[in-house]
Short mmCIF file of C-alpha atoms in Angstrom, two decimals:
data_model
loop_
_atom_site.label_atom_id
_atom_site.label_comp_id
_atom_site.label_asym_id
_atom_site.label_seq_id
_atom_site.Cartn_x
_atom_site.Cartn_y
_atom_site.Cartn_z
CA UNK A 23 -119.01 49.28 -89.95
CA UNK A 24 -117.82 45.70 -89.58
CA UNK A 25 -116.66 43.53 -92.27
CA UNK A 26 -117.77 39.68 -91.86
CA UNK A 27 -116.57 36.61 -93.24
CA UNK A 28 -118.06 33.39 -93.71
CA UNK A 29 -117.01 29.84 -95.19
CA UNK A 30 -119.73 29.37 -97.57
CA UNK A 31 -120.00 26.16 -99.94
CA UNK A 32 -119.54 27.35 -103.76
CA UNK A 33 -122.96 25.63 -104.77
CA UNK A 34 -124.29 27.11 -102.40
CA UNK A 35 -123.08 30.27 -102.89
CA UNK A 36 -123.69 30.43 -106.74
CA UNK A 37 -127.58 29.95 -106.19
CA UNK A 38 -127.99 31.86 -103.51
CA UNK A 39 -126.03 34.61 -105.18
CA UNK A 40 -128.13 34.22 -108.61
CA UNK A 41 -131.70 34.25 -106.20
CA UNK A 42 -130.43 36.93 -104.03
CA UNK A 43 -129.46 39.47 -107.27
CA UNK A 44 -132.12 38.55 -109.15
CA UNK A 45 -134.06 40.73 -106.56
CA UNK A 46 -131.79 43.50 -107.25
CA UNK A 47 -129.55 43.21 -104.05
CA UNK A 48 -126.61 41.91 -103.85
CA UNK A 49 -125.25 40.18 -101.02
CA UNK A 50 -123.71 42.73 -98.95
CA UNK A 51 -127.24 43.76 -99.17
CA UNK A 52 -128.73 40.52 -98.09
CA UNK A 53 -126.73 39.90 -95.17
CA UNK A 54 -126.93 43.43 -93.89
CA UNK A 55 -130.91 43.29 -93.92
CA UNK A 56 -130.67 39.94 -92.36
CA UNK A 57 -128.44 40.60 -89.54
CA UNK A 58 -130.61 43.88 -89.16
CA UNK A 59 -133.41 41.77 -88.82
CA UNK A 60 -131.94 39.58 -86.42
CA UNK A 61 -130.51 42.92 -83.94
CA UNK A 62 -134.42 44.04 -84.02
CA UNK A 63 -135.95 41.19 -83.13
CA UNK A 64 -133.74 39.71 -81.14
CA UNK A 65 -134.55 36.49 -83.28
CA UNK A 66 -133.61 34.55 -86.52
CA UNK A 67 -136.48 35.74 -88.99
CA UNK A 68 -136.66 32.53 -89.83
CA UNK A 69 -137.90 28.86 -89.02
CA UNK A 70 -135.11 25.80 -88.63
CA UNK A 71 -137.04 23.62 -87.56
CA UNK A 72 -139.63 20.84 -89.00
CA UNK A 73 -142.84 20.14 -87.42
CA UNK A 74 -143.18 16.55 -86.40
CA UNK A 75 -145.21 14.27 -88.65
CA UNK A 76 -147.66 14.74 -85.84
CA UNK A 77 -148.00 18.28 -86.06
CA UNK A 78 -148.14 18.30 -90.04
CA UNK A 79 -151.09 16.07 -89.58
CA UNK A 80 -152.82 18.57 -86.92
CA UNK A 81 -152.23 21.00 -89.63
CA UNK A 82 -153.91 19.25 -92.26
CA UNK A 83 -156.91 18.46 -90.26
CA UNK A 84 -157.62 21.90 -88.76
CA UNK A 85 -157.02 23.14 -92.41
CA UNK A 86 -159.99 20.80 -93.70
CA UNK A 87 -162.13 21.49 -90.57
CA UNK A 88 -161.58 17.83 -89.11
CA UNK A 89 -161.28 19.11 -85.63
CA UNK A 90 -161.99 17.57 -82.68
CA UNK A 91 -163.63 20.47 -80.55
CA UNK A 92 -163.72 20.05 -76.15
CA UNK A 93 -164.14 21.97 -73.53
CA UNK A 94 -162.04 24.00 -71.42
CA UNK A 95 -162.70 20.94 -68.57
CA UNK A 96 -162.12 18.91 -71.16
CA UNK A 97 -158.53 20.16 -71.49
CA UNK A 98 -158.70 20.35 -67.60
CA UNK A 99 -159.40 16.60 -67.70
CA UNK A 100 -156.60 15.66 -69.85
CA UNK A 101 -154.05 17.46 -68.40
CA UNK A 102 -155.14 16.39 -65.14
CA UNK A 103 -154.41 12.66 -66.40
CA UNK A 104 -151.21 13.29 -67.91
CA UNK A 105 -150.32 14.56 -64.43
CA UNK A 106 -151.48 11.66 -63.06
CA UNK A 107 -149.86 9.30 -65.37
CA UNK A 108 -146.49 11.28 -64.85
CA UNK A 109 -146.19 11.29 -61.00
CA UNK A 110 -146.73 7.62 -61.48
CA UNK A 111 -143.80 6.79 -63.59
CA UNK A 112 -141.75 8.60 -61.56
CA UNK A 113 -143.00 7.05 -58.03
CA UNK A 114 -142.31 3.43 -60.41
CA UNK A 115 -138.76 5.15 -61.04
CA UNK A 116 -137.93 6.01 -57.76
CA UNK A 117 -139.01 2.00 -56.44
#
């Protein structure tokens, strides 16, 4: 097996300790079912990233039904005008 180090603050380190043993593991444990995790899926099982303030607010909406519903040539349409919109600025950024 392979020993592993890490530079860890103490704060940080003394609560995650006291969470992680609270559970009954201890962090041998913890690391060892998290880097297992990570070898099976080929992934961190976890998320590091924020959704935009845009995306929260999506959320919210589709949570309290305040969708606005199209149809697949609806979507068509759009994209078809981004498309649109994008060759332009870059035939304006090529003059």
């Amino acid at each position: 097996m392979a020993k592993i180090q890490a530079r860890i603050p103490d704060d940080v380190q003394n609560v995650a300790s006291a969470v992680i043993e609270a559970t009954g593991l201890t962090v041998s444990d913890a690391v060892r079912m998290f880097m297992t995790r990570i070898a099976m899926d080929r992934a961190l099982p976890l998320d590091l990233f924020q959704p935009s303030p845009e995306t929260v607010q999506a959320i919210q909406d589709a949570r309290a039904g305040r969708m606005t519903r199209t149809s697949l040539e609806g979507i068509r349409a759009l994209l078809r005008e981004d498309e649109d919109e994008t060759v332009s600025r870059l035939e304006d950024a090529g003059n």
